[in-house]
Structure formats: C-alpha cells, structure tokens
Short mmCIF file of C-alpha atoms in Angstrom, two decimals:
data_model
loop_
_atom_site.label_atom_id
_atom_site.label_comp_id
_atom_site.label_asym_id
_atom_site.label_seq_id
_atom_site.Cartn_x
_atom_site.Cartn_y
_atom_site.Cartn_z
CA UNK A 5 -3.17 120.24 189.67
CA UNK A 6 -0.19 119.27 191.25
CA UNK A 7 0.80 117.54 194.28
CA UNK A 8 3.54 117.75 197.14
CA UNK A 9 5.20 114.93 197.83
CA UNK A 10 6.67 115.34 201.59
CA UNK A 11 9.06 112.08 201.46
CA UNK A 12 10.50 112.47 197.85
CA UNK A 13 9.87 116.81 198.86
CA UNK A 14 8.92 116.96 194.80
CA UNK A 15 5.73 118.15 193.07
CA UNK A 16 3.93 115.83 190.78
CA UNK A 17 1.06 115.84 189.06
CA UNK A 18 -1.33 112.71 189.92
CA UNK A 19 -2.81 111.87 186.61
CA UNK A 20 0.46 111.73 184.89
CA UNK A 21 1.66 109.70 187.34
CA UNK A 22 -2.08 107.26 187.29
CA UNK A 23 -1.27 107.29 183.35
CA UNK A 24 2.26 106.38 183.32
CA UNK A 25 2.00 103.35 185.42
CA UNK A 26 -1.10 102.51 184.18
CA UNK A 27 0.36 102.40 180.12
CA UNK A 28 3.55 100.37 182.10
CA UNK A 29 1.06 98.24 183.49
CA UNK A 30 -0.62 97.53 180.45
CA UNK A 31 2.91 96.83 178.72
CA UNK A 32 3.68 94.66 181.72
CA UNK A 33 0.15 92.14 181.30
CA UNK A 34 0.86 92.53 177.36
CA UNK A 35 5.09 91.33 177.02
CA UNK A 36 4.84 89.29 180.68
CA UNK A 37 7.67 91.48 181.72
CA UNK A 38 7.32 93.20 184.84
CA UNK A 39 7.09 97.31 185.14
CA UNK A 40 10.02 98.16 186.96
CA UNK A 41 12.71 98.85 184.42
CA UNK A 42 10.13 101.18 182.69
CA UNK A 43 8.27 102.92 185.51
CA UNK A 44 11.79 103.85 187.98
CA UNK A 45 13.38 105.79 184.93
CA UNK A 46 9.25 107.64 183.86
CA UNK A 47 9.22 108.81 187.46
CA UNK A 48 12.74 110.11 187.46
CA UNK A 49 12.17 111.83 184.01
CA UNK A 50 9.22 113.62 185.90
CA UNK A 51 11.51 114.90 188.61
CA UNK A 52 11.17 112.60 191.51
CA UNK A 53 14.45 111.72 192.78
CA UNK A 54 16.18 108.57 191.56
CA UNK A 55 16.96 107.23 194.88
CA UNK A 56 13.40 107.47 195.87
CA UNK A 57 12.08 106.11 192.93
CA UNK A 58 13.86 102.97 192.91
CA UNK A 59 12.07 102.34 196.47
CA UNK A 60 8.63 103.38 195.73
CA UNK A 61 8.69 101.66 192.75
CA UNK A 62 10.02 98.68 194.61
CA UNK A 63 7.01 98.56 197.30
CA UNK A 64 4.15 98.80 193.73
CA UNK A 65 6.20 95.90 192.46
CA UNK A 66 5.53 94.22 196.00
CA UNK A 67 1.57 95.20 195.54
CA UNK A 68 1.50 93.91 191.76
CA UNK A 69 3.04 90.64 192.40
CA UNK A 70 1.13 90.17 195.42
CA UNK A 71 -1.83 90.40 193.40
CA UNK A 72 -0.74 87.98 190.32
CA UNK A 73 0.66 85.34 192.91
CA UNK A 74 -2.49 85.27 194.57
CA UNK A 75 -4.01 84.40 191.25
CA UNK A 76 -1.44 81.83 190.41
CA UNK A 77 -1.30 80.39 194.37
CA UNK A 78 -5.37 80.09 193.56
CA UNK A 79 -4.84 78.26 190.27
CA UNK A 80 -2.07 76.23 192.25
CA UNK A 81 0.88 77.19 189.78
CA UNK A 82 3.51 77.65 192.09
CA UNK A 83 6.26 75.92 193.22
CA UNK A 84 7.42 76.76 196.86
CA UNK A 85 10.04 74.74 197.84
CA UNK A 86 12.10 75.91 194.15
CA UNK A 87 10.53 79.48 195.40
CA UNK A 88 12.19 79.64 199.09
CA UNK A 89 15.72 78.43 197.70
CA UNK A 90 15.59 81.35 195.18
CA UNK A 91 14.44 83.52 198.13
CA UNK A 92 17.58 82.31 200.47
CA UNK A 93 19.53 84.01 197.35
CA UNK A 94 17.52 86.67 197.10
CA UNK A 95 17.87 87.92 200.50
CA UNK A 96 21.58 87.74 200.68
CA UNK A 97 21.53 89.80 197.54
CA UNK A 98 19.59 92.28 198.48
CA UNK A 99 21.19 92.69 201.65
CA UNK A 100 24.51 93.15 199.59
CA UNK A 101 22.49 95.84 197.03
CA UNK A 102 21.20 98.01 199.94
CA UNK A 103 25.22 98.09 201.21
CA UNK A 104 26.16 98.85 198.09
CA UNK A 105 23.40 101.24 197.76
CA UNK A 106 24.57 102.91 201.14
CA UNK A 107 28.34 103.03 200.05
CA UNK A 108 27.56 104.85 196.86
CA UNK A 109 25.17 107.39 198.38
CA UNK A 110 27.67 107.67 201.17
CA UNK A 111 29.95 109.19 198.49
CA UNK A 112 27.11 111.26 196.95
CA UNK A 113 27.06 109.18 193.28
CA UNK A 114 24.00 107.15 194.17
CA UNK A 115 21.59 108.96 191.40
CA UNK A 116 24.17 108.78 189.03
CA UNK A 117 24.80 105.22 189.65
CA UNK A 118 21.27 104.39 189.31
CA UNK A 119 20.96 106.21 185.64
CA UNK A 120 24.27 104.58 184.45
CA UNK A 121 22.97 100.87 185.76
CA UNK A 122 19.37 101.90 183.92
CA UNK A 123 20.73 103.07 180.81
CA UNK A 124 23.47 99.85 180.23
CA UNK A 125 20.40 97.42 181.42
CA UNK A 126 17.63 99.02 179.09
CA UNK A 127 20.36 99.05 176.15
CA UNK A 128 21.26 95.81 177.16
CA UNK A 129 17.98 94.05 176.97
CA UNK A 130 16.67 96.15 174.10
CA UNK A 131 19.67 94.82 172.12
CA UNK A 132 18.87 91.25 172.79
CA UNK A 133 14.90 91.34 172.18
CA UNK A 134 15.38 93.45 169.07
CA UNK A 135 18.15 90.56 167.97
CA UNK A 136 15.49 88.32 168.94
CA UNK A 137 12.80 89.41 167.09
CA UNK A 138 14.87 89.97 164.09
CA UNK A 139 15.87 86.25 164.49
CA UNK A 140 12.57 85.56 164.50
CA UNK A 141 11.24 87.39 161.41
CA UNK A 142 13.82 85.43 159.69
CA UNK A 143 13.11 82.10 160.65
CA UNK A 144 9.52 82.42 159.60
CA UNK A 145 10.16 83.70 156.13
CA UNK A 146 12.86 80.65 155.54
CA UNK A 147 10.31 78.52 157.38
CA UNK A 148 13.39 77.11 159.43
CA UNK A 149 12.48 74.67 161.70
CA UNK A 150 15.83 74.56 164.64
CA UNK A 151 16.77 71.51 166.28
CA UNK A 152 17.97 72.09 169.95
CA UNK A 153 19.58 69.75 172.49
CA UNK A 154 17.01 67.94 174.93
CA UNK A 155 19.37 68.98 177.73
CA UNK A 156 21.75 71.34 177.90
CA UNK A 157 24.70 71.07 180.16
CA UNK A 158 26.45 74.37 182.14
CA UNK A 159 28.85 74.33 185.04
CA UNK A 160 26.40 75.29 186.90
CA UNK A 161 24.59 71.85 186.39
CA UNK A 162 27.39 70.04 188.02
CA UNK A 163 27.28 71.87 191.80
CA UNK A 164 27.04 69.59 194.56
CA UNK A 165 24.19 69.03 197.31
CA UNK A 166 21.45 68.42 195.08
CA UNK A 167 17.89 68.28 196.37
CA UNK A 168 14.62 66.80 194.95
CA UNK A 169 11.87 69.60 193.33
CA UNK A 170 9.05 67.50 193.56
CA UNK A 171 6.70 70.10 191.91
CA UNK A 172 9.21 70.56 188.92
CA UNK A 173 9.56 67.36 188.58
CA UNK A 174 13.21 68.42 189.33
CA UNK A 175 16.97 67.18 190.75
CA UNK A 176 18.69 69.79 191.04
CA UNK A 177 21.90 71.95 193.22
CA UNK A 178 20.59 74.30 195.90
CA UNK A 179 23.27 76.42 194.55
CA UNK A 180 21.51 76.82 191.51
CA UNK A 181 18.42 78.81 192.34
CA UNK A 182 20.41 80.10 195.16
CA UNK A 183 23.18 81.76 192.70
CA UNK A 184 20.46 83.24 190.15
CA UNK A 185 18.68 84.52 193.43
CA UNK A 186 21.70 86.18 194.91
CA UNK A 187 22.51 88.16 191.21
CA UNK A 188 18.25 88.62 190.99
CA UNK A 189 18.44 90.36 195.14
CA UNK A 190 21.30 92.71 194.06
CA UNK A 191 19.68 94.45 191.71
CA UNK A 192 16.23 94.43 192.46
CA UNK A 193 17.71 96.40 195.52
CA UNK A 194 19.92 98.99 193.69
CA UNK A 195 17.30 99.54 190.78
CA UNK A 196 14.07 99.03 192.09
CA UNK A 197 12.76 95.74 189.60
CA UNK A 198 11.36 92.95 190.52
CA UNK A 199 13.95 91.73 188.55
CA UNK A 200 11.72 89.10 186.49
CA UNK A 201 13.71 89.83 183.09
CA UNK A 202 16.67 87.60 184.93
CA UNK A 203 14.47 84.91 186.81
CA UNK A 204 12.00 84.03 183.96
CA UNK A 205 14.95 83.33 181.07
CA UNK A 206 16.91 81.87 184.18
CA UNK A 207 14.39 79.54 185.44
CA UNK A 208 13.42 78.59 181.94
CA UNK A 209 16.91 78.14 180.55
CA UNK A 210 19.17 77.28 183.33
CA UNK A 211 16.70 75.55 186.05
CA UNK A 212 14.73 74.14 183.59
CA UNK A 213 11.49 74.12 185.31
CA UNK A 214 8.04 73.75 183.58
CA UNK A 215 6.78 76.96 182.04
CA UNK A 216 3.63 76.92 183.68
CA UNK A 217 5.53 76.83 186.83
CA UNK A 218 7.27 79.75 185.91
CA UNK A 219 5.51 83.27 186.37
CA UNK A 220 3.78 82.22 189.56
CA UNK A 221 6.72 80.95 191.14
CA UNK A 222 8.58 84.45 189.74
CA UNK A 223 6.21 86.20 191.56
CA UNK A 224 6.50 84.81 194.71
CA UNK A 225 10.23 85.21 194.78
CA UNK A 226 9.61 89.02 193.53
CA UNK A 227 7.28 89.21 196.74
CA UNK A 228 9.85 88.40 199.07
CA UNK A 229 12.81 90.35 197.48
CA UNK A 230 10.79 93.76 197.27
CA UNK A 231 9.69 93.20 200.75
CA UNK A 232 13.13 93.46 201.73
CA UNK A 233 14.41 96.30 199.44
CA UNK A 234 10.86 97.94 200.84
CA UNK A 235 12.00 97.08 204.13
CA UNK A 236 15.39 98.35 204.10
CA UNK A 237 15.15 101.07 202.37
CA UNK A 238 12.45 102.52 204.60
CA UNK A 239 14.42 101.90 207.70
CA UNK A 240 17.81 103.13 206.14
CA UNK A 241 17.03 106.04 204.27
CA UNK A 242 13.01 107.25 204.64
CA UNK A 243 12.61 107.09 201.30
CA UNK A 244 8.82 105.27 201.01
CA UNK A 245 6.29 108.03 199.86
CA UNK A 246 2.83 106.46 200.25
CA UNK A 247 0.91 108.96 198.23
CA UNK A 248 3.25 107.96 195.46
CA UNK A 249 2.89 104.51 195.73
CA UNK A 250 -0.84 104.28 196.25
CA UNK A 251 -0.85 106.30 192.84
CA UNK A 252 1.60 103.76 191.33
CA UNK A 253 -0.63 100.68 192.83
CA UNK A 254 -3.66 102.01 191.81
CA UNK A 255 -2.70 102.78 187.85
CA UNK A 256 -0.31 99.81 187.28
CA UNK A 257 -2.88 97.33 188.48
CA UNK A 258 -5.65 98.80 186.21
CA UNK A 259 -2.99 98.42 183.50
CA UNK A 260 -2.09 94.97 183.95
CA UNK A 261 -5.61 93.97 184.13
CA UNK A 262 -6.19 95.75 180.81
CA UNK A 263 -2.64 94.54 179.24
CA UNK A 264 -3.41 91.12 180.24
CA UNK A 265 -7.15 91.20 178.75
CA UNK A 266 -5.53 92.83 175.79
CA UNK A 267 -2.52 90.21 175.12
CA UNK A 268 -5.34 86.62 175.42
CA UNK A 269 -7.20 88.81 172.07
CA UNK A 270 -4.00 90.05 169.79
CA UNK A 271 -0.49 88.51 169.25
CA UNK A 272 1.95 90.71 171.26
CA UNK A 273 4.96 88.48 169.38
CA UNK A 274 5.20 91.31 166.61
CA UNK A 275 5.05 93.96 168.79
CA UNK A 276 8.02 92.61 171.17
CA UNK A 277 10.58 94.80 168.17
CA UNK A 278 7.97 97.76 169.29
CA UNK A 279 8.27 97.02 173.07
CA UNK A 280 12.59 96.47 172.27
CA UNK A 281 12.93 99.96 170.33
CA UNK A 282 11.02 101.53 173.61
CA UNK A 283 13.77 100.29 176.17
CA UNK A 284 16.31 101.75 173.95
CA UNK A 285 14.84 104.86 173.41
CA UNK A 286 14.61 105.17 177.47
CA UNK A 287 18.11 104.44 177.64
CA UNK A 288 18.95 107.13 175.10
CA UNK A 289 16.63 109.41 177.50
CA UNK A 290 18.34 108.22 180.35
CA UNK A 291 22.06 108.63 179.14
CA UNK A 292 21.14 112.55 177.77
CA UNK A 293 19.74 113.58 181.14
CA UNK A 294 23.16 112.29 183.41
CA UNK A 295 25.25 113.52 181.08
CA UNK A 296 23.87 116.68 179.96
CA UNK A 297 20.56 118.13 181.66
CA UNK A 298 22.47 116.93 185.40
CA UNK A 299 22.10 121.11 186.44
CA UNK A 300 18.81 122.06 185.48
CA UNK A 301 17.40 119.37 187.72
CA UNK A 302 19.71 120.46 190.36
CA UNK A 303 18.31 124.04 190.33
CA UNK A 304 14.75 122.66 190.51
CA UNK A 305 15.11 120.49 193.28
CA UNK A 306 16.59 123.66 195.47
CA UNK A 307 13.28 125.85 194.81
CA UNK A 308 10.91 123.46 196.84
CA UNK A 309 9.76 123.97 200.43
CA UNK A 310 6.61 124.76 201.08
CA UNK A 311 4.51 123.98 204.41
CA UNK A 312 2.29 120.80 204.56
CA UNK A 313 -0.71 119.64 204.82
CA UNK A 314 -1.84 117.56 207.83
CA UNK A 315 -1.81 114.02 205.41
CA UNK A 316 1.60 114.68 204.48
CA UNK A 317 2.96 115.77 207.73
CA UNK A 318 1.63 112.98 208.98
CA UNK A 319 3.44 110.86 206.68
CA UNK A 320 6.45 112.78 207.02
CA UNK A 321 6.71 112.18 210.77
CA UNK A 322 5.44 108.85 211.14
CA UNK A 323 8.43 107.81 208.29
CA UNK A 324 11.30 109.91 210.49
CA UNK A 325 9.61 109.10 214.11
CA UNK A 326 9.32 105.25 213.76
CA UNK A 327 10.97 104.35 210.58
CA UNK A 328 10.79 100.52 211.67
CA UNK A 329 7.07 100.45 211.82
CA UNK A 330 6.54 102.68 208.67
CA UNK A 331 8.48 100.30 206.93
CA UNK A 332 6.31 97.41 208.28
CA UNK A 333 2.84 99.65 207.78
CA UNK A 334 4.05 100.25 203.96
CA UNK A 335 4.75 96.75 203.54
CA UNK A 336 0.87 95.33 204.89
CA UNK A 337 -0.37 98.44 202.96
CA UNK A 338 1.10 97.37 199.31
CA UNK A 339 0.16 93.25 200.33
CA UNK A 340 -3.41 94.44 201.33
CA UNK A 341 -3.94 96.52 198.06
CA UNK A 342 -2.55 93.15 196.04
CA UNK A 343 -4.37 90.49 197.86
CA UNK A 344 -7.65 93.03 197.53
CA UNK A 345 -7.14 93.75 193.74
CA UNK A 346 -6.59 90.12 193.20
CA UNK A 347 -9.56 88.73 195.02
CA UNK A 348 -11.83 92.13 193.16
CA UNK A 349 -10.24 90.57 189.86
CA UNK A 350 -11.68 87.16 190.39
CA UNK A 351 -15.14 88.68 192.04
CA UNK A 352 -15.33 90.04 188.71
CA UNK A 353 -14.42 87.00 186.21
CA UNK A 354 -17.16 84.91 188.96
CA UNK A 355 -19.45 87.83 188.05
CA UNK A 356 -18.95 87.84 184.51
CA UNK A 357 -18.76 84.00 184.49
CA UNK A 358 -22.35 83.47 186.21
CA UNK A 359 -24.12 86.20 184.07
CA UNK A 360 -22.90 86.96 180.99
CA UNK A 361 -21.93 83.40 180.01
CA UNK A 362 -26.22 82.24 180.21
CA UNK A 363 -27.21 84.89 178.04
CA UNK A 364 -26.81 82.81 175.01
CA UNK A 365 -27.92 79.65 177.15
CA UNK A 366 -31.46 81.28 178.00
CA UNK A 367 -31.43 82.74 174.18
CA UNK A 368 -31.56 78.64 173.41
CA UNK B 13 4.82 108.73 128.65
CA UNK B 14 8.25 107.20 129.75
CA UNK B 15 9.75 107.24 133.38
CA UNK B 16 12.95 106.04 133.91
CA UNK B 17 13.08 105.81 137.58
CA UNK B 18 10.07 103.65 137.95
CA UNK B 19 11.70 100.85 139.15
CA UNK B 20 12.56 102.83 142.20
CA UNK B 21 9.83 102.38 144.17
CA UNK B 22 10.21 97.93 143.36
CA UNK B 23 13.46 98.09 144.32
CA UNK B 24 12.16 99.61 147.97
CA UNK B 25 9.99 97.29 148.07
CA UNK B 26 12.38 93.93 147.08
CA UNK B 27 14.69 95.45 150.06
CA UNK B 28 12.23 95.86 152.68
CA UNK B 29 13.37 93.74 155.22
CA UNK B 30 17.28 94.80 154.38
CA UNK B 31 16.51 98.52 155.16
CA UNK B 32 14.11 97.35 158.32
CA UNK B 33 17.28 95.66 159.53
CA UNK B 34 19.86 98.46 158.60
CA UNK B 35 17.30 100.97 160.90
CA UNK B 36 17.29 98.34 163.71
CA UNK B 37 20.93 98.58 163.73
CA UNK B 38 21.46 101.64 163.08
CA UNK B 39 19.18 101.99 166.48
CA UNK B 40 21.21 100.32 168.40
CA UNK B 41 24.00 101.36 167.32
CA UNK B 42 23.38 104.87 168.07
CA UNK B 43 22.01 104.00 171.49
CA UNK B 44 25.04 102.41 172.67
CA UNK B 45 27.21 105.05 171.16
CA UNK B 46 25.41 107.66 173.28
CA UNK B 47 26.14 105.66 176.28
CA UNK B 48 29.66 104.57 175.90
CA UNK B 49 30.78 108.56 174.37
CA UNK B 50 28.65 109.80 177.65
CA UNK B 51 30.40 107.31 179.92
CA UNK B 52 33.56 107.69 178.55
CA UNK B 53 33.54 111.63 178.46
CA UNK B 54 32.33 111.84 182.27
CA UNK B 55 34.56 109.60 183.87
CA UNK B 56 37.48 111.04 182.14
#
C-alpha cells in the first residue's frame, strides 16, 4: 500500500517509512545522538527527493526536541541564557545555509550537494567514533588510567566581552556559543540535523558547561534552529509535506521512547563501534547512489503524476496559496505533537509510578 | 592421530583484537576511498 505524496510528488509506502524512523528513533534514545544524519539519507534512499527530505526531516527534529526539552524544562535542566546566545548564532547560520541552499539549487546541484555533504559528514564521524571506541577497548585491557588538564585553554577562550552563565556556573565570551551556533545554523539548514553531534562535544569540550546541563539545553537550541530551517524552507521553496512528517513524528517518537527505555537497562558503550560501522556503511550507500545510480532515479521521478485526493490537494494548495501561514501551521503542528507526546510520556511514568510501584507495597 | 596445523585456530584466537582492528580499518579505509575516487572522478 503505497502513498502519494503531493509536496515531495513521490510514492511511499507508510510502514516503511513508520519503521525507519521509528529504528532511527530508537538509535537516537539508545547513542543520545539525534536522528537526522540517519533518517535525511533512509528517506532519500526510498526515493523522496533530497531537497525535501532535508526539510521534512528538519520540522520531526523540531517535534522530537520539542518533546525531550519539555521533559528536561520539567526536570529544570536547562540553561537559557547559554541557550539564547547559541540561538543568536544559530539564526545567523541558518539564514546563511538557506542562501547557500538557494544559490546551489539556483544552479541545479542542490541534491548533489546534499549527498556529497552527507557522505563526507557520515564518513567523517564514523571515523572518529570507530577511533574512539577502538581507543577505548584498549584502554580497558591495559587498564590505563589518563590524566587530563583541569582546564584546557583554546583561542577561542581568550575573545573579549565576556558575560556571566549563572546556571553553568560559567564566565565566558558571547562569541563563544555564538561562533559554535553560527557553524551548528549552517548546517542544520543545508542538511536537515538538528545538528547535536557538533553542540554536545562543543558544549562539553569547548564551553565547558555541566553535563547535566547539556542535552536539555541542546535541545532547546535545536528547537529554535529547525524552526527556522522549517520556516524558511516552507516559505522559499514549498517543500514541507505534512503526511510525511506526521509519519516521521509519529515513528521516531515511539522509537526514542523505546531507545531511551532500552539504553537505562543495557550498556550502549559497546555497541557505539556497531552504531560507527552503520554511519559508514550509509556513507558508502550514499557515495554509490550520486555517483553511479544518479539516472535510474531520474527516470523514476519523471513517471509520477497522478490526480489527488481531496487531503492532499488540500495540502498542496494551502503550501503554494499561503506559503507564509503553512509554514507557521507546520511549525504549531510539529510543537503541538512534541509538547503532547511529552506530557503522554510523563502521564504514563505518573501512571506507572502510582500503580505498579504499590504492588509489592500491598504484597507486604 | 597427529595434526600439524592445530595451532591455527590459537593463533586466531591470540590475534583477535589485531584482526578486529585490521577490519575496522580496512572499513574505513574503503569507505573513504569510495568517496574521494567518486569525488574525484565526477568533478573531473
């Protein structure tokens, strides 16, 4: 059973699509590493467009980390003031993506610019957490213990107006956050990531803040920057599908819930070589369908046109008619489904909490 | 009975971790050679 898409104009079949995000989902709640990088290059491998991809998989990224800030804003692990100077970053990158995004599709190499910045960033950070793991099998059989520097000095580190973090318990440069913002915008807005495999080593490493700080405070930025790559790219190019991204919302926040669930009961640490050798393998994927399967999709893409049915033409003219308030309606949409699933999540753990936790009270 | 290549299979074993690593590498290896050939052949 497959379905039409009338934005992306491709057919795909729902359950694959539930699946795939849901497995990416539960890899997401499993590593801590967000969906994006795996989920854009599934849904181009299953013929949707990579242009489109990138910004329907941008707008579930703004429904998932809706949904986990809420958690963290509840369990007050956030830090907003660090949070809105990444942001100021953020949107000035971003804006710079989307015209960077516009140039290249201007000269028709957008989808090809896309697979080559997939395949080089998969390769990239598959490299590095295979290295990493490697490193770590090692130290453990040598039972090394490393000494590190308590502080760590980088250029960076010496920028001037510096500003009080209270939250962090930090003193730091605006420039800081706002730098590792502005390189964190520009690609969340050319390749449809949150972009949380830059912030989290960034904010660990080069801000320094407190770890528990870290993934709530990600999440908020990731909130703001996929709002604007939603944004834009809705009022630029039409390119939000909503019965894509309610499929992608609805299986990637089922997976997360079952990743995370999944990562408190086994130690994902050995399986971060498993997780590294996947990347790489998707880059490998990647790099043999630009350079040599680039004219079979072609031909299938020119077969499809088919009438619609009243949901989708709806869809289809509301996104060309009044592409500013589409853009705004897909935005609410994704926060609504996040804020929902995240308030559902803790109805449940109340739920679970109040009456599965006395059984073995009452048993006393 | 007498084999002679018994040891083989303890050699494998003593090595584990070297051939583990030589596969790793040899992953990656091939992955980026795919992408820099592929790169290199299209924009030429």
């Amino acid at each position: 059973m497959d379905v039409f898409l009338p934005i992306a104009q491709v057919f795909v079949n729902p359950i694959e699509i539930l699946l795939l995000s849901a497995i990416v989902g539960v890899l997401s709640g499993l590593f801590g590493v967000g969906g994006g990088f795996l989920m854009t290059p599934f849904l181009i491998f299953m013929g949707v467009p990579p242009a489109y991809a990138v910004a329907n998989e941008a707008n579930n990224i703004l429904a998932t980390s809706v949904s986990g800030s809420t958690t963290h804003y509840l369990k007050n692990t956030l830090d907003y003031k660090m949070g809105f100077m990444i942001v100021i970053g953020g949107s000035i990158g971003t804006a710079l993506g989307i015209y960077t995004f516009t140039y290249f599709k201007g000269i028709g190499k957008i989808d090809t610019v896309i697979s080559l910045a997939y395949m080089y960033i998969l390769a990239i950070i598959g490299t590095l957490m295979l290295v990493e793991s490697l490193g770590e099998i090692d130290k453990a059989k040598k039972n090394v213990v490393e000494r590190k520097k308590l502080h760590v000095h980088y250029w960076i580190h010496g920028l001037p107006f510096r500003m009080r973090f209270p939250k962090s318990k930090l003193y730091e440069s605006i420039f800081t956050p706002i730098l590792i913002g502005l390189a964190v915008g520009f690609i969340a807005a050319i390749m449809g990531i949150g972009g949380a495999f830059i912030l989290v080593p960034a904010m660990i490493y080069i801000i320094k803040m407190p770890t528990k700080l870290v993934p709530g405070t990600s999440l908020f930025v990731t909130i703001f920057v996929s709002v604007i790559v939603t944004f834009l790219h809705s009022i630029n190019y039409g390119s939000i599908d909503l019965m894509l991204v309610v499929m992608l919302v609805v299986g990637s926040i089922i997976g997360v819930q079952i990743g995370v669930k999944l990562g408190e009961q086994i130690d994902s640490s050995g399986l971060k070589a498993l997780l590294a050798i996947l990347l790489l393998v998707v880059g490998i994927v990647i790099a043999y369908d630009t350079f040599f399967a680039e004219e079979i999709k072609k031909e299938t893409i020119k077969v499809l046109n088919q009438d619609l049915n009243f949901f989708s033409k709806f869809i289809k003219e509301f996104s060309k008619d009044m592409p500013f308030f589409y853009g705004l309606f897909s935005i609410m949409f994704a926060v609504l489904l996040g804020i929902g699933a995240a308030f559902i999540r803790r109805l449940l753990s109340n739920f679970k909490k109040k009456y599965f936790n006395k059984t073995p009270q009452q048993s006393k | 009975m007498h084999f002679p290549n018994i040891k083989i299979p303890q050699k494998l074993k003593e090595n584990k971790t070297t051939f583990i690593k030589t596969g790793i590498f040899s992953a990656i290896g091939a992955c980026w050679g795919v992408i820099l050939i592929g790169t290199f052949v299209t924009f030429n």
